Amino acid sequence: MIPTKKPVTVNPWKKRVDSGDWDAITGEVNEYGGALLPQLLAPEETEQIRSLYENDEYFRSTVNMGRHRFGEGEYRYFRAPYPEAIERLKQALYPRLLPIARDWWTKLRRPTPWPDTLDEWLQMCHDAGQTKSTAILLRYADKDWNALHRDLYGDLVFPLQVVINLNEPGVDHTGGEFLLVEQRPRAQSRGTAMLLPHGHGYLFTTRDRPVRSARGWSAAPVRHGVSAIRSGQRHTLALVFHDAA
């Protein structure tokens, strides 16, 4: 009897993640605290994810940024389990980010609690009471902006996260640059601005990162935000690699 061939599981999201020059990405995030990633979502996928925003069944909560003085605009936390593209991207990105995270915390003489797989890490978060899903869909309209902040959510934190622009800059929106501000030890803060291409990811520091100092390595706190939208509408998918308390 001829054995039946098993269907090949296609995972385009892992292929896109793996297509990046990860040596160069690691060098850039080590230098600046952020690095541009390859195109992680195709145009039709960005449209599909944008279209979910008005569908309550996909989300566990909604935050009005103006009401909480976080800026202006609105975002929604996805409910787990996530849509396939989001789950596959998180699973593909985690092992690529893990060596950077471990290297950073080793330089800062901190424990490196993260296991080899995302599922094991999220189980550790859940065991510690951090059970709420943290993938976010953000929607900005004209004049909306996001204040500088850090997405921590609990005692267990993964030090890197990724955002993806779901719109076409210069076509769907103007303005809306992604911002990083880093407080360097005993020095003025350093800012970085990046206009993210459609569907591309941007990797950046969640809390702080190691920078060289006179004493070896010191922790430089980093916050992120979004500059004001000058016209149009901008949607962003944010992938955080720890769950929330």
Short mmCIF file of C-alpha atoms in Angstrom, two decimals, residues 5 46 55 58 94 142 207 219 230 237:
data_model
loop_
_atom_site.label_atom_id
_atom_site.label_comp_id
_atom_site.label_asym_id
_atom_site.label_seq_id
_atom_site.Cartn_x
_atom_site.Cartn_y
_atom_site.Cartn_z
CA LYS A 5 1.54 11.99 1.77
CA THR A 46 -2.87 44.09 6.82
CA ASN A 55 -15.64 43.16 15.53
CA TYR A 58 -11.80 39.40 18.68
CA TYR A 94 10.35 34.73 19.78
CA ASP A 142 -6.19 62.91 12.26
CA ARG A 207 11.88 48.58 29.16
CA ALA A 219 20.79 50.05 31.93
CA ARG A 230 -1.31 64.93 10.28
CA LEU A 237 -0.37 45.86 15.32
#
